[in-house]
Coordinates of C-alpha atoms and ligand atoms in Angstrom, one line a residue:
M25 CA 74.1 37.8 108.1
Q26 CA 72.9 37.1 104.6
H27 CA 69.3 38.0 103.9
T28 CA 67.2 36.3 101.3
R29 CA 64.3 38.1 99.7
Q30 CA 61.6 35.7 98.8
N31 CA 58.7 35.5 96.3
V32 CA 55.6 36.9 98.1
W33 CA 53.4 34.3 96.4
E34 CA 55.5 31.4 97.6
L35 CA 55.9 32.1 101.3
G36 CA 53.4 29.3 102.2
G37 CA 50.4 31.4 102.9
D38 CA 48.7 34.8 102.4
W39 CA 49.9 35.9 105.9
A40 CA 53.1 33.9 106.2
D41 CA 55.6 35.2 108.7
P42 CA 57.6 37.5 106.4
I43 CA 54.3 39.3 105.5
L44 CA 52.9 39.4 109.0
W45 CA 56.1 40.9 110.2
Y46 CA 56.3 43.3 107.3
A47 CA 52.8 44.6 108.2
R48 CA 53.8 45.0 111.9
G49 CA 56.9 46.9 110.8
V50 CA 54.9 49.1 108.5
R51 CA 52.5 49.8 111.3
E52 CA 55.4 51.0 113.4
M53 CA 56.7 53.3 110.7
K54 CA 53.2 54.7 110.1
A55 CA 52.8 55.5 113.8
R56 CA 55.8 57.8 113.8
A57 CA 55.3 61.5 113.3
F58 CA 55.9 62.9 109.8
S59 CA 58.7 65.0 111.1
E60 CA 60.7 61.9 112.0
P61 CA 63.1 60.9 109.2
T62 CA 62.3 57.2 109.7
S63 CA 58.6 57.6 109.5
W64 CA 56.5 56.1 106.8
R65 CA 55.5 59.4 105.1
F66 CA 59.0 60.8 105.4
Y67 CA 60.3 57.8 103.5
A68 CA 57.7 58.3 100.8
S69 CA 58.7 62.0 100.6
M70 CA 62.3 60.9 99.8
H71 CA 60.9 59.4 96.7
G72 CA 58.8 62.4 96.0
I73 CA 56.1 64.7 97.5
D74 CA 53.6 67.2 96.2
Q75 CA 52.1 68.7 99.3
Q76 CA 48.9 69.9 97.6
L77 CA 48.3 66.4 96.2
W78 CA 49.0 64.8 99.6
Q79 CA 46.5 67.2 101.3
Q80 CA 44.0 66.4 98.6
L81 CA 44.5 62.7 99.3
G82 CA 44.3 63.1 103.1
Q83 CA 47.9 62.2 103.6
L84 CA 48.9 65.5 105.1
S85 CA 47.2 68.1 107.1
S86 CA 48.2 71.8 106.8
S87 CA 48.6 72.2 110.5
E88 CA 51.0 69.2 110.9
P89 CA 54.6 69.9 112.1
M90 CA 57.0 69.5 109.2
P91 CA 60.4 67.9 109.3
T92 CA 63.4 70.3 109.8
K93 CA 64.6 72.3 106.8
A94 CA 67.9 70.5 107.0
A95 CA 66.3 67.1 106.9
I96 CA 64.1 68.1 103.9
K97 CA 67.1 69.4 102.0
R98 CA 69.2 66.4 102.6
F99 CA 66.7 63.6 102.1
W100 CA 63.5 64.6 100.2
K101 CA 62.8 64.3 96.5
Q102 CA 65.7 62.1 95.7
C103 CA 64.3 59.4 93.5
Q104 CA 66.2 58.9 90.2
H105 CA 64.0 58.4 87.2
G106 CA 65.0 58.9 83.5
S107 CA 68.5 58.3 84.6
W108 CA 71.3 55.7 84.7
Y109 CA 71.1 56.1 88.5
F110 CA 67.5 54.7 88.5
L111 CA 68.6 51.2 89.6
P112 CA 71.4 51.9 92.0
W113 CA 69.4 54.7 93.8
H114 CA 66.4 52.5 94.3
R115 CA 68.6 49.7 95.5
G116 CA 70.0 51.9 98.3
Y117 CA 66.5 53.2 99.0
L118 CA 65.2 49.6 99.4
L119 CA 68.1 48.6 101.6
A120 CA 67.6 51.5 103.9
F121 CA 63.8 51.0 104.1
E122 CA 64.3 47.3 104.7
A123 CA 66.8 48.1 107.5
N124 CA 64.2 50.3 109.2
I125 CA 61.5 47.7 109.0
R126 CA 63.8 45.0 110.2
D127 CA 64.9 47.2 113.1
A128 CA 61.2 47.6 114.1
V129 CA 60.6 43.8 113.6
I130 CA 63.4 42.9 115.8
K131 CA 62.4 45.3 118.5
L132 CA 58.9 43.7 118.4
G133 CA 60.5 40.3 119.0
G134 CA 60.4 39.2 115.3
P135 CA 63.0 37.3 113.3
E136 CA 66.5 38.9 113.0
D137 CA 66.8 37.7 109.4
W138 CA 63.6 39.3 108.2
A139 CA 63.9 40.4 104.6
L140 CA 61.6 42.3 102.2
P141 CA 59.6 39.9 99.9
Y142 CA 59.3 40.7 96.2
W143 CA 56.3 40.5 93.9
N144 CA 57.1 38.7 90.6
Y145 CA 53.9 39.5 88.7
F146 CA 55.4 37.6 85.7
K147 CA 55.1 34.2 87.2
P148 CA 51.9 32.3 86.2
K149 CA 49.0 33.0 88.6
Q150 CA 51.0 35.6 90.5
S151 CA 50.0 38.8 88.6
K152 CA 47.2 39.5 91.1
L153 CA 47.9 41.8 94.1
P154 CA 49.0 39.5 96.9
P155 CA 45.9 38.9 99.2
A156 CA 47.5 40.5 102.4
F157 CA 47.6 43.8 100.5
A158 CA 44.0 43.5 99.2
S159 CA 42.0 43.3 102.4
P160 CA 41.5 46.0 105.1
K161 CA 41.6 43.2 107.7
W162 CA 44.5 41.5 109.5
P163 CA 44.3 37.7 109.6
D164 CA 42.6 38.0 113.1
G165 CA 39.8 40.1 111.6
Q166 CA 40.9 43.5 113.0
D167 CA 40.3 46.0 110.2
D168 CA 43.3 48.3 110.4
N169 CA 45.7 46.3 108.2
P170 CA 48.4 48.8 107.3
L171 CA 49.2 47.1 104.0
F172 CA 45.8 47.9 102.7
V173 CA 45.4 51.0 100.5
Q174 CA 42.1 52.4 99.3
E175 CA 43.7 54.5 96.5
R176 CA 44.9 51.4 94.6
Y177 CA 42.5 51.2 91.7
G178 CA 43.9 48.7 89.2
P179 CA 44.0 48.8 85.4
N180 CA 40.2 49.3 85.0
S181 CA 39.8 51.6 88.0
D182 CA 37.4 49.1 89.5
G183 CA 39.6 48.0 92.4
N184 CA 40.5 44.7 90.8
V185 CA 44.3 45.2 91.2
H186 CA 46.5 43.1 88.9
V187 CA 49.3 43.5 86.4
P188 CA 48.4 42.7 82.7
V189 CA 51.8 41.2 82.1
T190 CA 50.9 39.6 78.7
Q191 CA 51.0 43.2 77.4
V192 CA 54.5 44.0 78.5
N193 CA 57.7 42.7 77.0
L194 CA 61.0 42.1 78.7
N195 CA 63.2 43.1 75.7
A196 CA 65.3 45.2 78.1
M197 CA 66.6 42.0 79.7
S198 CA 68.5 41.2 76.5
D199 CA 69.8 44.8 76.0
P200 CA 73.6 44.3 75.8
D201 CA 74.3 47.7 77.3
F202 CA 73.5 49.1 80.7
A203 CA 73.8 52.7 79.7
G204 CA 71.8 54.0 76.8
V205 CA 72.6 56.4 74.0
A206 CA 71.6 60.0 74.5
S207 CA 68.8 60.0 72.1
G208 CA 67.0 57.9 69.5
G209 CA 68.6 54.6 70.0
S210 CA 68.6 52.1 72.9
P211 CA 67.9 53.8 76.3
G212 CA 69.9 50.9 77.7
F213 CA 68.9 48.4 80.2
G214 CA 69.5 50.8 83.1
G215 CA 69.0 54.3 81.5
V216 CA 70.9 57.2 80.0
D217 CA 73.9 59.1 81.4
T218 CA 72.6 62.0 83.5
G219 CA 73.5 63.9 86.6
F220 CA 71.3 63.8 89.7
E221 CA 68.0 63.4 88.0
H222 CA 64.7 63.6 90.0
G223 CA 62.5 63.0 87.0
G224 CA 64.6 62.8 83.8
R225 CA 63.3 63.0 80.3
V226 CA 64.2 59.6 78.7
H227 CA 63.2 56.5 80.6
G228 CA 65.6 53.5 80.5
G229 CA 64.6 50.1 79.2
I230 CA 63.7 48.3 82.4
E231 CA 62.2 51.5 83.8
T232 CA 59.7 51.8 80.9
Q233 CA 58.8 48.1 80.9
P234 CA 57.9 46.7 83.3
H235 CA 58.6 49.3 86.0
D236 CA 56.4 52.2 84.8
W237 CA 53.7 49.9 83.6
V238 CA 53.3 48.2 87.0
H239 CA 53.2 51.6 88.7
G240 CA 50.5 52.9 86.4
L241 CA 48.3 49.9 86.3
V242 CA 48.4 48.9 90.0
G243 CA 47.7 52.5 91.0
G244 CA 45.2 53.3 88.3
S245 CA 43.1 56.4 88.8
D246 CA 40.1 57.6 90.8
P247 CA 37.1 56.3 88.9
Q248 CA 35.4 59.7 89.5
N249 CA 38.4 61.7 88.1
Q250 CA 41.2 60.4 85.9
Q251 CA 43.5 63.2 87.1
I252 CA 43.5 61.9 90.6
P253 CA 46.1 59.1 90.6
G254 CA 46.1 55.9 92.7
L255 CA 49.1 56.2 95.1
M256 CA 51.3 54.0 92.9
S257 CA 50.6 55.9 89.7
D258 CA 52.4 59.0 90.6
P259 CA 56.1 59.3 91.8
D260 CA 55.0 61.9 94.3
T261 CA 52.7 59.4 96.1
A262 CA 54.1 56.0 95.1
G263 CA 56.2 55.5 98.2
L264 CA 53.0 55.8 100.4
D265 CA 51.8 52.4 99.1
S266 CA 53.1 49.3 100.9
I267 CA 53.2 47.3 97.6
F268 CA 55.7 49.9 96.2
W269 CA 58.5 48.2 98.1
L270 CA 57.7 44.7 96.8
H271 CA 57.4 46.0 93.2
H272 CA 60.8 47.7 93.5
A273 CA 62.3 44.6 95.0
N274 CA 61.3 42.8 91.8
I275 CA 62.9 45.5 89.7
D276 CA 66.0 45.2 91.8
R277 CA 66.0 41.4 91.3
L278 CA 65.7 41.9 87.5
W279 CA 68.9 44.0 87.6
E280 CA 70.8 41.1 89.2
V281 CA 69.2 38.7 86.7
W282 CA 70.3 40.9 83.8
R283 CA 73.9 41.1 85.2
R284 CA 74.2 37.3 85.4
N285 CA 72.5 36.4 82.1
P286 CA 74.7 36.4 80.2
S287 CA 78.0 37.3 81.9
T288 CA 78.8 39.8 79.2
H289 CA 76.3 42.2 80.8
V290 CA 78.2 44.6 82.9
D291 CA 77.4 47.7 85.0
P292 CA 78.8 51.1 83.8
T293 CA 82.5 51.6 84.5
H294 CA 82.5 55.4 84.1
A295 CA 83.5 57.3 87.3
N296 CA 80.4 59.5 87.1
W297 CA 78.3 56.4 87.5
I298 CA 80.4 54.5 90.0
K299 CA 80.9 57.6 92.2
G300 CA 77.5 59.0 91.6
P301 CA 76.3 62.6 91.2
T302 CA 78.7 63.9 93.9
N303 CA 81.5 63.2 91.3
I304 CA 80.2 66.3 89.4
G305 CA 79.4 68.3 92.5
E306 CA 75.7 67.3 92.8
R307 CA 73.6 65.9 95.6
A308 CA 74.6 62.7 97.4
F309 CA 72.2 59.7 97.8
S310 CA 71.4 59.8 101.5
M311 CA 69.1 57.7 103.7
P312 CA 67.9 58.0 107.3
M313 CA 68.7 54.8 109.2
P314 CA 67.5 53.4 112.5
N315 CA 68.7 55.0 115.7
G316 CA 69.2 58.5 114.2
K317 CA 72.0 57.5 111.9
S318 CA 72.2 58.3 108.2
W319 CA 73.9 56.6 105.3
N320 CA 75.4 58.0 102.1
Y321 CA 76.0 55.7 99.2
T322 CA 77.3 55.6 95.6
P323 CA 76.1 53.5 92.7
G324 CA 79.5 51.7 92.7
E325 CA 78.7 50.4 96.2
M326 CA 75.4 49.0 95.0
T327 CA 76.6 46.4 92.4
D328 CA 77.6 43.4 94.5
L329 CA 74.8 41.6 96.3
L330 CA 77.3 39.5 98.2
Q331 CA 78.9 42.5 99.7
L332 CA 75.5 44.0 100.4
A333 CA 74.7 40.8 102.3
Y334 CA 71.4 39.9 100.5
T335 CA 70.2 37.8 97.7
Y336 CA 67.0 36.6 96.0
D337 CA 65.5 33.1 96.0
D338 CA 65.3 33.1 92.2
L339 CA 67.8 34.7 89.8
S340 CA 67.1 32.5 86.8
S341 CA 67.3 34.0 83.3
V342 CA 64.2 35.4 81.6
I343 CA 65.7 36.1 78.2
K344 CA 63.7 34.6 75.3
T345 CA 65.8 35.3 72.3
H346 CA 69.6 35.3 72.2
A347 CA 71.7 37.3 69.8
G348 CA 72.9 34.1 68.0
E349 CA 69.3 33.0 67.4
R350 CA 68.5 36.3 65.8
L351 CA 71.4 35.9 63.3
V352 CA 70.2 32.4 62.3
R353 CA 66.7 33.7 61.8
L354 CA 68.1 36.5 59.6
G355 CA 69.8 33.9 57.5
A356 CA 73.3 33.4 58.9
S357 CA 74.4 29.8 58.8
A358 CA 74.7 28.0 62.1
A359 CA 78.4 27.8 61.6
A360 CA 78.7 31.5 61.0
N361 CA 76.5 32.0 64.1
A362 CA 79.0 30.0 66.2
T363 CA 81.6 32.6 65.6
E364 CA 79.4 35.7 65.0
G365 CA 77.0 34.9 67.9
A366 CA 79.7 35.4 70.4
T367 CA 80.5 38.8 69.1
A368 CA 77.0 40.0 68.3
V369 CA 76.1 40.8 71.9
S370 CA 77.3 44.4 71.7
S371 CA 75.7 46.6 69.0
G372 CA 77.3 49.7 67.6
K373 CA 76.5 53.1 69.0
N374 CA 75.8 54.8 65.8
V375 CA 72.2 56.2 65.8
E376 CA 70.4 57.4 62.7
L377 CA 66.8 58.6 62.2
V378 CA 64.9 56.3 59.8
G379 CA 61.7 58.4 59.9
A380 CA 59.1 60.2 61.9
N381 CA 55.5 61.1 61.9
R382 CA 54.2 64.6 61.1
G383 CA 53.8 66.7 64.2
S384 CA 52.3 66.3 67.6
L385 CA 49.8 63.5 68.3
P386 CA 47.0 64.1 70.8
I387 CA 46.0 60.9 72.6
T388 CA 42.3 60.7 73.4
G389 CA 39.7 58.0 73.3
S390 CA 40.5 54.3 72.9
E391 CA 42.7 54.3 69.8
V392 CA 44.9 56.7 67.9
R393 CA 46.7 56.1 64.7
T394 CA 49.7 57.8 63.0
S395 CA 52.2 56.8 60.4
V396 CA 56.0 57.2 60.3
Q397 CA 57.4 58.4 57.0
L398 CA 60.5 56.4 56.2
D399 CA 63.6 57.9 54.6
S400 CA 64.3 55.7 51.6
G401 CA 68.1 55.9 51.8
V402 CA 68.2 55.1 55.5
R403 CA 65.6 52.3 55.1
Q404 CA 67.8 50.8 52.4
K405 CA 70.8 50.9 54.7
L406 CA 68.8 49.2 57.3
S407 CA 67.6 46.5 54.9
E408 CA 71.2 45.8 53.9
S409 CA 72.2 45.4 57.5
L410 CA 69.4 43.0 58.1
S411 CA 70.4 41.0 55.0
L412 CA 73.7 40.6 56.8
A413 CA 75.3 41.9 53.6
A414 CA 77.6 44.3 55.4
G415 CA 78.8 41.7 57.9
G416 CA 78.9 42.2 61.6
A417 CA 76.0 42.6 64.0
P418 CA 72.7 43.6 62.3
D419 CA 71.1 47.0 63.2
R420 CA 68.8 47.2 66.1
V421 CA 65.7 49.4 65.7
F422 CA 63.9 51.7 68.2
L423 CA 60.5 53.4 68.2
N424 CA 60.6 56.7 70.1
L425 CA 57.6 58.4 71.7
E426 CA 59.2 61.8 72.2
N427 CA 58.1 64.5 74.5
V428 CA 55.0 62.8 75.9
R429 CA 53.0 65.3 77.9
G430 CA 49.9 65.1 80.0
L431 CA 48.2 65.7 83.3
A432 CA 47.3 62.1 84.2
D433 CA 50.2 59.8 85.4
S434 CA 47.9 56.8 85.4
T435 CA 47.5 57.0 81.6
A436 CA 48.8 53.7 80.0
F437 CA 48.7 52.5 76.5
Q438 CA 50.0 49.7 74.2
V439 CA 51.9 50.6 71.0
Y440 CA 51.5 48.5 67.8
V441 CA 53.8 48.9 64.8
G442 CA 53.2 47.7 61.2
L443 CA 49.6 46.5 61.6
P444 CA 48.0 45.7 58.3
D445 CA 45.2 48.1 57.2
G446 CA 41.9 47.5 59.1
A447 CA 43.5 44.8 61.3
S448 CA 42.5 44.6 64.9
P449 CA 45.4 45.1 67.3
A450 CA 44.2 42.3 69.6
D451 CA 44.6 39.8 66.7
H452 CA 48.3 40.8 66.2
P453 CA 50.3 40.3 69.4
E454 CA 53.4 39.9 67.2
R455 CA 53.1 43.6 66.3
L456 CA 53.0 44.9 69.8
A457 CA 56.0 47.1 70.2
G458 CA 55.5 47.5 73.9
S459 CA 53.5 49.1 76.7
V460 CA 53.9 52.4 78.3
A461 CA 52.5 54.1 81.5
L462 CA 53.1 57.8 82.0
F463 CA 54.7 57.6 85.4
G464 CA 56.0 61.1 86.2
V465 CA 54.4 62.8 83.2
R466 CA 52.4 65.4 85.2
K467 CA 55.6 66.9 86.7
A468 CA 57.6 66.5 83.5
S469 CA 55.0 68.5 81.7
L470 CA 55.0 71.5 84.0
A471 CA 57.1 74.4 82.7
N472 CA 58.1 75.5 86.2
E473 CA 59.7 72.2 87.1
E474 CA 63.2 71.1 86.1
H475 CA 62.5 70.3 82.5
A476 CA 60.7 73.3 81.1
G477 CA 57.8 71.1 80.3
Q478 CA 59.5 68.8 77.8
G479 CA 57.6 65.8 79.0
L480 CA 58.9 62.3 79.0
T481 CA 60.4 60.2 76.2
F482 CA 59.9 56.4 75.9
V483 CA 62.0 54.2 73.7
L484 CA 60.7 50.8 72.6
D485 CA 62.9 48.1 71.0
I486 CA 61.2 47.1 67.8
T487 CA 64.1 45.1 66.4
N488 CA 62.1 41.8 66.3
I489 CA 59.1 43.4 64.5
V490 CA 61.4 45.0 61.9
D491 CA 63.2 41.7 61.5
E492 CA 59.9 40.0 60.7
L493 CA 58.9 42.8 58.2
H494 CA 62.2 42.4 56.6
L495 CA 62.0 38.6 56.3
N496 CA 58.4 38.9 54.8
N497 CA 59.7 41.4 52.2
A498 CA 57.4 44.0 53.8
L499 CA 60.0 46.6 54.7
N500 CA 60.2 48.1 51.3
I501 CA 57.6 50.8 52.2
D502 CA 57.4 54.5 52.5
T503 CA 55.3 54.7 55.7
L504 CA 55.0 52.5 58.7
P505 CA 51.7 52.6 60.6
V506 CA 51.8 53.1 64.4
Q507 CA 48.7 52.5 66.6
I508 CA 48.3 53.7 70.2
V509 CA 45.8 51.7 72.2
P510 CA 45.0 53.1 75.7
V511 CA 44.2 50.6 78.4
K512 CA 41.1 52.7 79.2
P513 CA 39.8 55.6 77.1
V514 CA 41.8 58.8 77.7
T515 CA 39.6 61.9 78.3
E516 CA 40.4 65.2 76.6
D517 CA 41.0 67.0 79.9
A518 CA 44.0 64.7 80.6
Q519 CA 45.7 66.6 77.8
V520 CA 47.9 63.7 76.8
S521 CA 50.0 64.1 73.6
I522 CA 53.1 62.7 72.0
G523 CA 55.4 65.3 70.6
R524 CA 56.7 63.1 67.8
V525 CA 56.8 59.4 66.9
S526 CA 60.1 58.4 65.4
I527 CA 62.1 55.4 64.4
F528 CA 65.9 55.1 64.7
R529 CA 68.4 52.5 63.7
Q530 CA 71.3 51.7 65.8
G531 CA 74.4 49.9 64.6
R532 CA 77.8 50.6 63.1
Ligands
LIG10 CU1 59.2 52.9 91.0

């Protein structure tokens, strides 16, 4: 049976059947004991768990029976972030979760073809949290709606939960490469080559925007204490929120949209990706299924929706600028574009530092400025490439926020590049490089976790901005200003800092 995941805002009502049955399925999973692998909280623990934080949030009591050691070892703390396994791991996670909900739905007499809806916050008038998630009441007025979450604070910590999508770009959707380069250049549409990575350093393109952004701004933080995250803001609590699954279904949908538009977009072909981390002797991706079964899967098994027996009701392209259009804008003739455009989809993999700021940048308050010192030689090379003098595909350019550390995962900010002196960021949307939420930063900053406290690195594609500077003869400069504009003021005790702000060119 083929299942179709539908847009949650277009089901025909706030409590249309797929949502009503979702809520009933969630109630079933929530009723199971924590020690049961198909319980709600066990599933959330597979994404991530911090027992102290869970106790603080009232999600776990210290006297509660725990799952077996074997189950914990096999299933917990699996989520793949900062890794090229980000998309395929979450696809399997969604499929397994959906199978458990569907099993509960069918046992309750619901539809056999039930499928998880998705939340496409990008569609006009759909950026608000769907109403069935926003009220503690069921449609009949009973007030134990299992989709409702108290700890979902929204961008301004006032409980108005929505996604400010005008502040995020979808540049990742036109990234020609699934896998990124190791450092400096494109992090790829899907992330960088890693082993099993439960919290990797460099976030991939679609992971940074919009994935992390939606997590951070839907969850927000406790208005009394910025360091207490909303459930969605922290990977160790995100799976506890019922909206998590609809957000990830949308990210999963965007993967398929990327693959289809255009057809030159392909998934990695390297055996380490196809076979997954077990190919290098690391943990398998493993999910508890209904009726006591379990399921191991590899990324290679996650690529074909037809084979996985599901699809989405909308897989239309969201790419705004095509490679050929960029060439014409940079001055290539339409005729040259007809031949070049076809070959310009894949950029070179040569990465070179154009410049960096001086030293670590603390992020506090409501605006922070720095400037990136440009190397004149490399800048010259970049200009030549953008003048199409060297022939071939022009360079792409990436802004790196390296080693971002902090204690508050709900911290989110916009990044502007090349704003004129004294200009207000709000007046210059064309200079917005992108938007970043620090999903996973707390754990990545701890020296006793996997990464010796290196923090997270976010890479923003600023090719369009640099193209504009070049076309306006404004690239012949020694320093490029960068402004960080937090969504809400960052307090000092959140200890947020960016290790280095750098710019890299990527080309031939
Ligand atoms: Cu996520």
